[in-house]
Amino acid sequence: MQFRTDRELLRAHARGEQDAFADIVRKHSPYLLRVAYNYSHNEHDAQDVVQEALLKAYRNLRNYRGEAQLSTWLHRTTVNTAIDHKRRVSRKDREISIDDEDKLGIERNTRLSHDPLRGLASAMALRNEVAKLPRAQRRALLLIDVHGMSVERAAEELGVRPGTVKSRRYRARSVVAEAMMDRI
């Protein structure tokens, strides 16, 4: 099936073509699912995040200005949704203690519905791709995306300007994302 370009799909959606947004979903959801999984580490939660993110995107598509690629805008929407989801889940986890499992009827030996080793190959490939990056790009990526530093704090740590950190991180993410897409 030949996909229309994002620009064509956006125009079609603006004209009221109902299938246009469905085509956007089909085109971008596999990538968005991988993005959500990186935050949730759980396939079920990742699917919930993508569904919620696409619903937000649908509601806010009229606010999309076209300054960035549609895939970038959808990526950011998914990341923000995943972070919000993680906060909500974290709050709920704090409210329920392990001792409450029996009260809730949760069996301690319940089998997982997904294979926890399934993502191992991808995780290892991701690690290898990050290791191949030039040192400056790798450090910018790790400080912000793994260690959770702000761009400003990472810039202080690396002794460069915030714009340099952003640029290095962007290049690192682009290279890694392209390498990971080639694996699919």
CSV table of C-alpha atoms in Angstrom, one decimal:
chain,number,residue,atom,x,y,z
A,1,MET,CA,0.0,0.0,0.0
A,2,GLN,CA,1.4,3.4,-1.1
A,3,PHE,CA,1.1,6.0,1.6
A,4,ARG,CA,0.5,9.6,0.7
A,5,THR,CA,3.0,12.1,2.1
A,6,ASP,CA,2.2,13.7,5.5
A,7,ARG,CA,1.6,17.0,3.8
A,8,GLU,CA,-1.0,15.4,1.4
A,9,LEU,CA,-2.6,13.6,4.4
A,10,LEU,CA,-2.8,16.9,6.4
A,11,ARG,CA,-4.5,18.7,3.5
A,12,ALA,CA,-6.9,15.8,3.0
A,13,HIS,CA,-7.7,15.9,6.7
A,14,ALA,CA,-8.3,19.6,6.6
A,15,ARG,CA,-10.7,19.1,3.7
A,16,GLY,CA,-12.7,16.7,5.9
A,17,GLU,CA,-11.5,13.5,4.3
A,18,GLN,CA,-12.2,11.0,7.1
A,19,ASP,CA,-9.7,8.4,6.0
A,20,ALA,CA,-6.8,10.9,6.1
A,21,PHE,CA,-6.3,10.7,9.8
A,22,ALA,CA,-6.6,6.9,9.7
A,23,ASP,CA,-3.8,6.9,7.1
A,24,ILE,CA,-1.7,9.1,9.4
A,25,VAL,CA,-2.3,6.6,12.2
A,26,ARG,CA,-1.3,3.6,10.0
A,27,LYS,CA,1.8,5.3,8.8
A,28,HIS,CA,3.1,6.5,12.2
A,29,SER,CA,1.7,4.3,14.9
A,30,PRO,CA,4.5,1.5,14.7
A,31,TYR,CA,7.1,4.1,15.4
A,32,LEU,CA,5.1,5.8,18.1
A,33,LEU,CA,4.5,2.4,19.8
A,34,ARG,CA,8.3,2.0,20.0
A,35,VAL,CA,8.6,5.5,21.5
A,36,ALA,CA,5.9,4.8,24.1
A,37,TYR,CA,7.4,1.4,24.9
A,38,ASN,CA,10.7,3.1,25.7
A,39,TYR,CA,8.9,5.0,28.5
A,40,SER,CA,6.5,2.5,29.7
A,41,HIS,CA,8.6,-0.7,29.3
A,42,ASN,CA,5.2,-2.5,29.0
A,43,GLU,CA,3.4,-3.3,25.8
A,44,HIS,CA,-0.1,-2.8,27.2
A,45,ASP,CA,0.8,0.6,28.7
A,46,ALA,CA,2.6,1.5,25.4
A,47,GLN,CA,-0.5,0.8,23.5
A,48,ASP,CA,-2.6,2.9,25.9
A,49,VAL,CA,-0.1,5.8,25.6
A,50,VAL,CA,-0.2,5.7,21.8
A,51,GLN,CA,-4.0,5.6,21.7
A,52,GLU,CA,-4.1,8.6,24.1
A,53,ALA,CA,-1.4,10.4,22.2
A,54,LEU,CA,-3.2,9.9,18.8
A,55,LEU,CA,-6.5,11.1,20.3
A,56,LYS,CA,-4.7,14.2,21.6
A,57,ALA,CA,-3.1,14.7,18.1
A,58,TYR,CA,-6.5,14.3,16.4
A,59,ARG,CA,-8.0,16.9,18.7
A,60,ASN,CA,-5.1,19.3,18.3
A,61,LEU,CA,-4.2,18.8,14.6
A,62,ARG,CA,-5.6,22.2,13.8
A,63,ASN,CA,-2.9,23.6,16.0
A,64,TYR,CA,-0.1,21.9,14.1
A,65,ARG,CA,1.8,24.7,12.4
A,66,GLY,CA,4.0,22.7,10.1
A,67,GLU,CA,7.2,24.1,11.5
A,68,ALA,CA,8.4,20.6,12.3
A,69,GLN,CA,7.7,17.4,10.5
A,70,LEU,CA,4.5,15.7,11.4
A,71,SER,CA,6.4,12.7,12.7
A,72,THR,CA,8.3,15.0,15.1
A,73,TRP,CA,5.1,16.6,16.3
A,74,LEU,CA,3.6,13.2,16.9
A,75,HIS,CA,6.7,12.0,18.6
A,76,ARG,CA,6.6,14.9,21.0
A,77,THR,CA,2.9,14.3,21.7
A,78,THR,CA,3.6,10.7,22.4
A,79,VAL,CA,6.6,11.4,24.7
A,80,ASN,CA,4.6,14.0,26.7
A,81,THR,CA,1.7,11.5,27.0
A,82,ALA,CA,4.1,8.7,28.1
A,83,ILE,CA,5.6,11.0,30.7
A,84,ASP,CA,2.1,11.9,32.0
A,85,HIS,CA,1.1,8.2,32.0
A,86,LYS,CA,4.3,7.3,33.9
A,87,ARG,CA,3.5,9.9,36.6
A,88,ARG,CA,-0.1,8.6,36.9
A,89,VAL,CA,1.1,5.0,37.2
A,90,SER,CA,3.8,6.0,39.7
A,91,ARG,CA,1.2,7.8,41.9
A,92,LYS,CA,-1.1,4.7,41.8
A,93,ASP,CA,1.8,2.4,42.6
A,94,ARG,CA,2.6,4.4,45.8
A,95,GLU,CA,-1.0,4.1,46.9
A,96,ILE,CA,-1.1,0.3,46.7
A,97,SER,CA,1.4,-1.6,48.8
A,98,ILE,CA,2.5,-5.2,48.2
A,99,ASP,CA,0.6,-6.3,51.3
A,100,ASP,CA,-2.6,-5.1,49.5
A,101,GLU,CA,-2.2,-7.7,46.8
A,102,ASP,CA,-4.2,-10.3,48.7
A,103,LYS,CA,-7.0,-7.8,49.4
A,104,LEU,CA,-7.2,-6.9,45.7
A,105,GLY,CA,-7.3,-10.5,44.6
A,106,ILE,CA,-3.9,-10.3,42.8
A,107,GLU,CA,-2.1,-13.6,42.5
A,108,ARG,CA,1.5,-13.5,43.3
A,109,ASN,CA,2.4,-16.0,40.6
A,110,THR,CA,0.4,-14.6,37.7
A,111,ARG,CA,2.0,-15.3,34.4
A,112,LEU,CA,3.0,-12.2,32.4
A,113,SER,CA,0.9,-11.6,29.2
A,114,HIS,CA,4.0,-10.6,27.3
A,115,ASP,CA,7.4,-12.1,26.9
A,116,PRO,CA,9.9,-9.9,28.9
A,117,LEU,CA,12.8,-11.2,26.8
A,118,ARG,CA,11.1,-10.0,23.5
A,119,GLY,CA,12.6,-6.6,23.7
A,120,LEU,CA,16.1,-7.8,24.7
A,121,ALA,CA,17.4,-7.9,21.1
A,122,SER,CA,16.2,-4.4,20.4
A,123,ALA,CA,17.6,-3.1,23.7
A,124,MET,CA,21.0,-4.6,22.9
A,125,ALA,CA,20.9,-3.2,19.4
A,126,LEU,CA,20.0,0.2,20.8
A,127,ARG,CA,22.9,0.1,23.2
A,128,ASN,CA,25.3,-0.9,20.4
A,129,GLU,CA,24.0,2.0,18.2
A,130,VAL,CA,24.5,4.5,21.0
A,131,ALA,CA,28.0,3.1,21.6
A,132,LYS,CA,28.9,3.9,18.0
A,133,LEU,CA,28.0,7.6,18.3
A,134,PRO,CA,30.8,10.1,18.5
A,135,ARG,CA,31.7,10.8,22.2
A,136,ALA,CA,30.2,14.3,22.3
A,137,GLN,CA,26.9,13.2,20.8
A,138,ARG,CA,26.7,10.1,23.0
A,139,ARG,CA,27.3,12.2,26.2
A,140,ALA,CA,24.7,14.8,25.3
A,141,LEU,CA,22.2,12.0,24.6
A,142,LEU,CA,22.9,10.1,27.8
A,143,LEU,CA,23.0,13.1,30.1
A,144,ILE,CA,19.6,14.3,29.0
A,145,ASP,CA,17.7,11.1,28.0
A,146,VAL,CA,19.1,8.6,30.4
A,147,HIS,CA,20.2,10.7,33.4
A,148,GLY,CA,17.3,13.2,33.1
A,149,MET,CA,19.4,16.3,33.1
A,150,SER,CA,18.0,19.5,31.7
A,151,VAL,CA,19.7,20.9,28.6
A,152,GLU,CA,21.2,23.7,30.7
A,153,ARG,CA,22.6,21.4,33.3
A,154,ALA,CA,24.1,19.1,30.6
A,155,ALA,CA,25.6,22.1,28.9
A,156,GLU,CA,27.3,23.1,32.2
A,157,GLU,CA,28.5,19.5,32.7
A,158,LEU,CA,29.9,19.4,29.1
A,159,GLY,CA,31.3,22.9,29.2
A,160,VAL,CA,29.4,24.0,26.1
A,161,ARG,CA,26.4,26.2,25.2
A,162,PRO,CA,22.9,24.8,25.5
A,163,GLY,CA,22.4,25.1,21.7
A,164,THR,CA,25.4,22.9,21.2
A,165,VAL,CA,24.0,20.2,23.5
A,166,LYS,CA,20.6,20.4,21.7
A,167,SER,CA,22.3,20.0,18.4
A,168,ARG,CA,24.5,17.0,19.5
A,169,ARG,CA,21.5,15.3,21.1
A,170,TYR,CA,19.4,15.8,18.0
A,171,ARG,CA,22.1,14.4,15.7
A,172,ALA,CA,22.6,11.4,18.1
A,173,ARG,CA,18.8,10.7,18.2
A,174,SER,CA,18.5,10.9,14.5
A,175,VAL,CA,21.4,8.5,13.8
A,176,VAL,CA,20.1,6.0,16.4
A,177,ALA,CA,16.5,6.2,15.2
A,178,GLU,CA,17.6,5.7,11.6
A,179,ALA,CA,19.7,2.7,12.6
A,180,MET,CA,16.9,1.2,14.6
A,181,MET,CA,14.4,1.7,11.8
A,182,ASP,CA,16.7,-0.2,9.5
A,183,ARG,CA,16.4,-3.2,11.8
A,184,ILE,CA,12.6,-3.4,11.3
